[in-house]
mmCIF file of C-alpha atoms in Angstrom:
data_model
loop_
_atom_site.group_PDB
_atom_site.id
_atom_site.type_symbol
_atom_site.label_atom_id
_atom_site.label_comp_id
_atom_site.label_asym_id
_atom_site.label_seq_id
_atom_site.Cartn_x
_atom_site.Cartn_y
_atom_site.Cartn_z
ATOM 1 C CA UNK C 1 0.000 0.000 0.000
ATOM 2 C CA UNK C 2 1.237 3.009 -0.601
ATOM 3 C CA UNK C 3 2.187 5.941 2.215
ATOM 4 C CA UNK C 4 1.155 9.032 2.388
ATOM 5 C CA UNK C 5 2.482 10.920 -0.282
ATOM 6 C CA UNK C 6 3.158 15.088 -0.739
ATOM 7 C CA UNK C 7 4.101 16.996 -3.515
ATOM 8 C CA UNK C 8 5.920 19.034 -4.201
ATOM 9 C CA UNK C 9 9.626 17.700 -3.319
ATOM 10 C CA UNK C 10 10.889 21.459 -3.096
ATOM 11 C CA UNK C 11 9.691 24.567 -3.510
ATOM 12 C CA UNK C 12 11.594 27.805 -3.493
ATOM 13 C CA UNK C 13 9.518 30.840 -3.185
ATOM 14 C CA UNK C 14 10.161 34.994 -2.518
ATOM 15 C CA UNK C 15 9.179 37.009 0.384
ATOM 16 C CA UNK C 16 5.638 37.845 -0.009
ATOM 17 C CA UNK C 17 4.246 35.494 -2.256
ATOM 18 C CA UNK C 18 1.696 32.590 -1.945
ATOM 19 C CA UNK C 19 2.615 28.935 -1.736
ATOM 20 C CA UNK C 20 0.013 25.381 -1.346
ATOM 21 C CA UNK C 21 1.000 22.558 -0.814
ATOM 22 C CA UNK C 22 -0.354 19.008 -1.234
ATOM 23 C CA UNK C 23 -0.948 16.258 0.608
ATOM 24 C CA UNK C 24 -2.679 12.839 0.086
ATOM 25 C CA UNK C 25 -3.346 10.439 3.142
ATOM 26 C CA UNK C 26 -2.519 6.314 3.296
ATOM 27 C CA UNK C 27 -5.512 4.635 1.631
ATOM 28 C CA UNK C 28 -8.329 4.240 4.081
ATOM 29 C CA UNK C 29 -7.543 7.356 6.437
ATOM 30 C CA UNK C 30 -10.117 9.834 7.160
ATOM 31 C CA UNK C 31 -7.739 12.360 9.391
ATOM 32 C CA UNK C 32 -4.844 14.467 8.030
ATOM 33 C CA UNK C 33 -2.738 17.159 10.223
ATOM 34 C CA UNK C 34 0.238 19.128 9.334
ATOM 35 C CA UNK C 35 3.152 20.159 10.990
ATOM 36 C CA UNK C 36 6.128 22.400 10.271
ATOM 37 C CA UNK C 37 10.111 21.378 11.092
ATOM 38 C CA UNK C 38 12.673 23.863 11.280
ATOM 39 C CA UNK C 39 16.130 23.215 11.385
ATOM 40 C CA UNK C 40 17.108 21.668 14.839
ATOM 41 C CA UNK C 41 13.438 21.742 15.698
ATOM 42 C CA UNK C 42 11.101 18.830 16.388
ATOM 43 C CA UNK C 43 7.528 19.109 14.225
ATOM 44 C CA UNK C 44 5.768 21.693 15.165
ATOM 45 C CA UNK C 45 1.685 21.112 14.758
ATOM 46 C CA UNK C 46 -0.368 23.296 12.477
ATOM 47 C CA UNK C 47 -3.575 21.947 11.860
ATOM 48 C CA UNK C 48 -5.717 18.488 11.733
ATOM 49 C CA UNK C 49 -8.299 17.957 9.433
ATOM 50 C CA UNK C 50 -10.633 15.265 9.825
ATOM 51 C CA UNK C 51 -13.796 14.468 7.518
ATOM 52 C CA UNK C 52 -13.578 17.930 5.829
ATOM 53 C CA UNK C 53 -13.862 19.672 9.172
ATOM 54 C CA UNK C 54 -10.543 21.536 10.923
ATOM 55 C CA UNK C 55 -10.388 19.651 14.616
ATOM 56 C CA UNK C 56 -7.075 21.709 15.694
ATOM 57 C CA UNK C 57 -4.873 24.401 14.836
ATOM 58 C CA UNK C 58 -1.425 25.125 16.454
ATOM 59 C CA UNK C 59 0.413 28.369 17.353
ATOM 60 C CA UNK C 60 0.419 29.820 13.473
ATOM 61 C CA UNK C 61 -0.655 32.983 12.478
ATOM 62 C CA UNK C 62 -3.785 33.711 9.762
ATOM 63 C CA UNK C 63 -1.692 33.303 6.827
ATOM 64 C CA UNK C 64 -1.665 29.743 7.294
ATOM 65 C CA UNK C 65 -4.717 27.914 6.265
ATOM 66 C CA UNK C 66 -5.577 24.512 5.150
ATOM 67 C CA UNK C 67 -8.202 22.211 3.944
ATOM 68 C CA UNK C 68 -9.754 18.847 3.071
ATOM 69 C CA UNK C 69 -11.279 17.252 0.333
ATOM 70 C CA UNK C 70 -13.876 14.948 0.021
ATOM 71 C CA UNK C 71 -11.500 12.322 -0.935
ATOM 72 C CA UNK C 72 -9.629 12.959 2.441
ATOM 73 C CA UNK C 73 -6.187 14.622 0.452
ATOM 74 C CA UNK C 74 -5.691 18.304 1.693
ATOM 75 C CA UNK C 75 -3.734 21.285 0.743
ATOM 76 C CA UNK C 76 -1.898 24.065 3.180
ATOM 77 C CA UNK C 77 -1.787 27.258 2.034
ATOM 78 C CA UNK C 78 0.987 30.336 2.842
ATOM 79 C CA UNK C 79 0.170 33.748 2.128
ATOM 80 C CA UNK C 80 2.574 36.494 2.289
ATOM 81 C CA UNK C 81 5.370 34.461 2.674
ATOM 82 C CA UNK C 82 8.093 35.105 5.559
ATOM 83 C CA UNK C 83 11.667 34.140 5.486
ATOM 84 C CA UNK C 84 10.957 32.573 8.380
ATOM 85 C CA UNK C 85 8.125 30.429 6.690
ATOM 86 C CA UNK C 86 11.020 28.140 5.305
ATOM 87 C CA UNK C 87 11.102 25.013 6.997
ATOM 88 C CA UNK C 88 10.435 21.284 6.320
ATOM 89 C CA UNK C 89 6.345 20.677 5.750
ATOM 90 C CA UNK C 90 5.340 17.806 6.654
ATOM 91 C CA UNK C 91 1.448 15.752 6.287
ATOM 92 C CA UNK C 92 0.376 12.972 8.584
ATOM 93 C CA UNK C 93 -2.502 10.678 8.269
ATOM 94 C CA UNK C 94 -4.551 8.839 10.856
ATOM 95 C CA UNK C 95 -7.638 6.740 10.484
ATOM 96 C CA UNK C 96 -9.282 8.076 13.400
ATOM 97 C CA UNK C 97 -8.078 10.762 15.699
ATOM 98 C CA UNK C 98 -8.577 10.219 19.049
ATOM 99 C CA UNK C 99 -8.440 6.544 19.181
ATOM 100 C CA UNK C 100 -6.080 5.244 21.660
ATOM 101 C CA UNK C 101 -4.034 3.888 19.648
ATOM 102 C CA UNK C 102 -4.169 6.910 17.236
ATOM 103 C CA UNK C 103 -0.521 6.418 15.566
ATOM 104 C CA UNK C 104 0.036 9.397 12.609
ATOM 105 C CA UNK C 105 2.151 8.250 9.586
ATOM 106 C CA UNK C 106 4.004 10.968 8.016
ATOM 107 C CA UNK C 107 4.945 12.012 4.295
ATOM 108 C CA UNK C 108 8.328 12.647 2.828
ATOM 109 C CA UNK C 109 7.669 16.208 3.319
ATOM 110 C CA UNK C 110 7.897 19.226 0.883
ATOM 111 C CA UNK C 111 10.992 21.768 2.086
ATOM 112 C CA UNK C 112 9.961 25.107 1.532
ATOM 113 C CA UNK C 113 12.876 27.836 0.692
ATOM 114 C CA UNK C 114 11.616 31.316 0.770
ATOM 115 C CA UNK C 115 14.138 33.753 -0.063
ATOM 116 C CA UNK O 1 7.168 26.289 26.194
ATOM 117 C CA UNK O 2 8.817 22.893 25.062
ATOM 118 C CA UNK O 3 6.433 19.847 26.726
ATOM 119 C CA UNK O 4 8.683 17.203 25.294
ATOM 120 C CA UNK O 5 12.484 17.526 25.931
ATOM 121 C CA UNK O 6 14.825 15.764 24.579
ATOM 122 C CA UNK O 7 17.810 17.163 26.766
ATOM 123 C CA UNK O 8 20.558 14.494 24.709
ATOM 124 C CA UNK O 9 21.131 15.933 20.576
ATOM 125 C CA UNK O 10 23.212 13.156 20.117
ATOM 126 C CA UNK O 11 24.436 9.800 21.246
ATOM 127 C CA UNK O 12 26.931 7.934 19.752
ATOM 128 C CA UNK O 13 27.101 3.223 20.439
ATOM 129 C CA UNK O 14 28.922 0.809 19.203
ATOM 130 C CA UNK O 15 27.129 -2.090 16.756
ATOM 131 C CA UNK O 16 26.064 -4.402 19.168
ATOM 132 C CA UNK O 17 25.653 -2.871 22.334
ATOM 133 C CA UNK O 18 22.377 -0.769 23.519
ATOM 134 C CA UNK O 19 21.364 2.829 22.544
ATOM 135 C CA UNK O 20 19.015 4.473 25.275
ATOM 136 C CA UNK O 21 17.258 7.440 24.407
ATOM 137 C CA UNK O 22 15.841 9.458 26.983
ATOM 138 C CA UNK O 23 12.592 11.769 26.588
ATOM 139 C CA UNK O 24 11.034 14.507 29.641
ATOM 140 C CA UNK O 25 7.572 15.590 29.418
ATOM 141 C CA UNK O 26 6.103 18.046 31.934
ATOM 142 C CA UNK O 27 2.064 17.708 30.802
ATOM 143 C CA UNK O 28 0.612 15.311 32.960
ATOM 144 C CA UNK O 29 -2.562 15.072 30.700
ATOM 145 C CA UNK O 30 -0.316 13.184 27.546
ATOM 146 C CA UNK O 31 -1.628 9.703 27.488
ATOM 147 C CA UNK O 32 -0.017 8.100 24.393
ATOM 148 C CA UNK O 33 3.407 8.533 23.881
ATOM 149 C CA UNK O 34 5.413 7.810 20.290
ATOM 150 C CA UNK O 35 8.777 7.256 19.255
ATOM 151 C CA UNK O 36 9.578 8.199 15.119
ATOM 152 C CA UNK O 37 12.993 7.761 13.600
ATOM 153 C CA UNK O 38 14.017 10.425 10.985
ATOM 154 C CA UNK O 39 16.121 10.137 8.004
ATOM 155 C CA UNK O 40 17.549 12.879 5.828
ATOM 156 C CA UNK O 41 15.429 14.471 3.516
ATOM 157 C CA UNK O 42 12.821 11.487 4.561
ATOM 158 C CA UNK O 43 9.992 12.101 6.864
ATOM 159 C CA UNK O 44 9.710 10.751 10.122
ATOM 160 C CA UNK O 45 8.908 6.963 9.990
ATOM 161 C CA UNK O 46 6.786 5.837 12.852
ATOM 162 C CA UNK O 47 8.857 2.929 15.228
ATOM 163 C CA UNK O 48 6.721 1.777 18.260
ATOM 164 C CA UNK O 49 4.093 3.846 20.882
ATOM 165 C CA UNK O 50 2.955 3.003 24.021
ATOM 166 C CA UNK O 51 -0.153 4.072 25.981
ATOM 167 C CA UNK O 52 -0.254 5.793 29.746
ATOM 168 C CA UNK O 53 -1.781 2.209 30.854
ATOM 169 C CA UNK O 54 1.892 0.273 30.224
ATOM 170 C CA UNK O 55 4.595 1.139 31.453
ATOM 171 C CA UNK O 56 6.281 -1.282 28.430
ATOM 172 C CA UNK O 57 6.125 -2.067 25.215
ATOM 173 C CA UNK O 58 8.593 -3.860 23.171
ATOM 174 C CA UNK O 59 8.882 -5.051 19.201
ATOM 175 C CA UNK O 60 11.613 -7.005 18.267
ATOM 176 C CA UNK O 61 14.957 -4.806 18.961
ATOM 177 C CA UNK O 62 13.032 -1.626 20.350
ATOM 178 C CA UNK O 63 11.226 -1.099 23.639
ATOM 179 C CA UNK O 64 9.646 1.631 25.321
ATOM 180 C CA UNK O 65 9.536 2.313 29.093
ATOM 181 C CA UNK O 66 7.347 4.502 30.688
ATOM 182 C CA UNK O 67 7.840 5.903 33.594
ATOM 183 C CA UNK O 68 4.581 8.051 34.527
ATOM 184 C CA UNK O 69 5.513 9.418 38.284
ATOM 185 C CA UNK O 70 8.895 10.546 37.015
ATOM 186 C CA UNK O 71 7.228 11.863 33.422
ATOM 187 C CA UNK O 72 9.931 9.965 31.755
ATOM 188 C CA UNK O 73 10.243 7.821 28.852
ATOM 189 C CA UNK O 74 12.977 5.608 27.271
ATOM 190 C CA UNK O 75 13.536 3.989 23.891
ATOM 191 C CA UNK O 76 16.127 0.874 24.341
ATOM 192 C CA UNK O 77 17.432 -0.299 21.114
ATOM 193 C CA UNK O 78 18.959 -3.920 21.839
ATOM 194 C CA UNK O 79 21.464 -4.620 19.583
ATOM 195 C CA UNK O 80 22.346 -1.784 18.071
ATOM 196 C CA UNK O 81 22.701 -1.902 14.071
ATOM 197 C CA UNK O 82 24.513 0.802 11.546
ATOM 198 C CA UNK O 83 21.458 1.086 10.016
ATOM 199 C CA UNK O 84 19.900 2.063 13.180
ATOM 200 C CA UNK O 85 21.574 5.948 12.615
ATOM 201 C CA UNK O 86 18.940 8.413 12.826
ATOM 202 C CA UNK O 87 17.439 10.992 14.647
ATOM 203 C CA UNK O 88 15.443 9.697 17.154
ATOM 204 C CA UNK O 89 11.824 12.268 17.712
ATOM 205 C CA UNK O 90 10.213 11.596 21.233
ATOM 206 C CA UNK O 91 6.396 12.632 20.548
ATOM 207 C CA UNK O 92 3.462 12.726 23.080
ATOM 208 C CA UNK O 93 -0.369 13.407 21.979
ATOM 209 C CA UNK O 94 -2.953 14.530 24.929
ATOM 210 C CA UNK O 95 -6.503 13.187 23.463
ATOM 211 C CA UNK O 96 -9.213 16.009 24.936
ATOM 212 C CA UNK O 97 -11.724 13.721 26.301
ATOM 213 C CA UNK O 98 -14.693 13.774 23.950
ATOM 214 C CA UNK O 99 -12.642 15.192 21.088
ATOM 215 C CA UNK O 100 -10.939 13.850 18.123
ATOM 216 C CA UNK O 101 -8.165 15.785 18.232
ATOM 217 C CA UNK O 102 -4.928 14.087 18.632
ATOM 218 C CA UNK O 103 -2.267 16.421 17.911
ATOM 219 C CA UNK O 104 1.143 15.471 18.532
ATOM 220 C CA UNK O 105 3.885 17.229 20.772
ATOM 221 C CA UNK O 106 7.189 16.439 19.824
ATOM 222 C CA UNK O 107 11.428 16.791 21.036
ATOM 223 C CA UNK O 108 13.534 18.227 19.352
ATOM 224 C CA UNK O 109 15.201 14.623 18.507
ATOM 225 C CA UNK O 110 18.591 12.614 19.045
ATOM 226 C CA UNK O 111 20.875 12.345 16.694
ATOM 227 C CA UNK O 112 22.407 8.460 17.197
ATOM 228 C CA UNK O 113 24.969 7.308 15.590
ATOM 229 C CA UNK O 114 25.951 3.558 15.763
ATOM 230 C CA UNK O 115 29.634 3.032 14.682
ATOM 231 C CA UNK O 116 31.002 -0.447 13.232
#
């Protein structure tokens, strides 16, 4: 089966502009949430999406903004990008948050480069 | 405020012997605890979990201790393997009771390094 796949690879972007990216979940999950890595930085949670609906959002500000189709992929989206937006984005699926044994399986991730 | 510390970048075993990784976590509400390794330019690859019931859970090589009065948990790696170089992320997830939300808290990682 495949795992959850993101695209793009890279991106390189400029101060100001808009970037989305993509995310589709392992087969058979409902829940997707994103997080951002830094350099030297553990993930850092952004949002969770679960059957189209936003469940969570972390510490980010209005800029960021995500959401989920009815096929369960989702897209984040960046406005006005920051140098300090670049960082490593990563997508995790879930079949059903909450559970307790919820256990999120990440992408590859898509390393954003804003300069 | 970090939740999940890590307080060890980087440990460094010889093939054969045991890596112990060490993770802190000061919110007492976490109930499900996670251990990912991390590749370069890969993303984190989940390895095993255990739940605030245990206080161990083991797969094959790998097994995670919980220690719940000291907030503490460990990731033994027995034997250690080449292969086994990675960073190591500690994550914790606090499930709101009556909400599907599990977001997950993580460290900032462990770099190991397992030398021939």
């Amino acid at each position: 089966d495949a795992g959850v796949t993101q695209s793009p690879t890279h991106l390189i972007k400029t101060r100001g502009q808009q970037v989305t990216l993509r995310c589709s979940p392992i087969s058979g999950h409902k829940s997707v949430s994103w997080y951002q890595q830094v350099l030297g930085q553990g993930p850092q949670f952004i949002f969770q999406y679960y059957e189209k609906e936003e469940r969570g959002r972390g510490n980010f500000p209005d800029r960021f903004s995500a959401r989920q189709f009815p096929n369960y992929s989702s897209e984040l989206n960046v406005n006005a990008l920051l140098l300090g937006d670049s960082a490593l984005y990563l997508c995790a699926s879930s079949p059903l948050p909450g559970l307790s044994t919820d256990t999120q399986y990440f992408g590859p991730g898509t390393r954003l480069t804003v300069l | 405020d970090q939740q999940v510390k890590q307080n060890s970048p980087s440990l460094s075993v010889q093939e054969g012997r045991i890596s112990i990784l060490n993770c802190d976590y000061t919110n007492s509400m976490f109930d499900y605890f996670l251990w990912y390794k991390k590749y370069p330019a890969e993303g984190p690859t989940f390895l095993i979990s255990i739940s605030s019931i245990k206080d161990k859970n083991e797969d094959g090589r790998f097994t995670v201790f919980l220690n719940k009065s000291a907030k503490h948990l460990s990731l033994h790696i027995v034997p250690s393997q080449p292969g086994d170089s990675a960073v190591y992320f500690c994550a914790a997830m606090e499930r709101y009771r009556g909400s599907t939300l599990g977001r997950l808290y993580f460290g900032r990682g462990t770099q190991l390094t397992v030398w021939p």
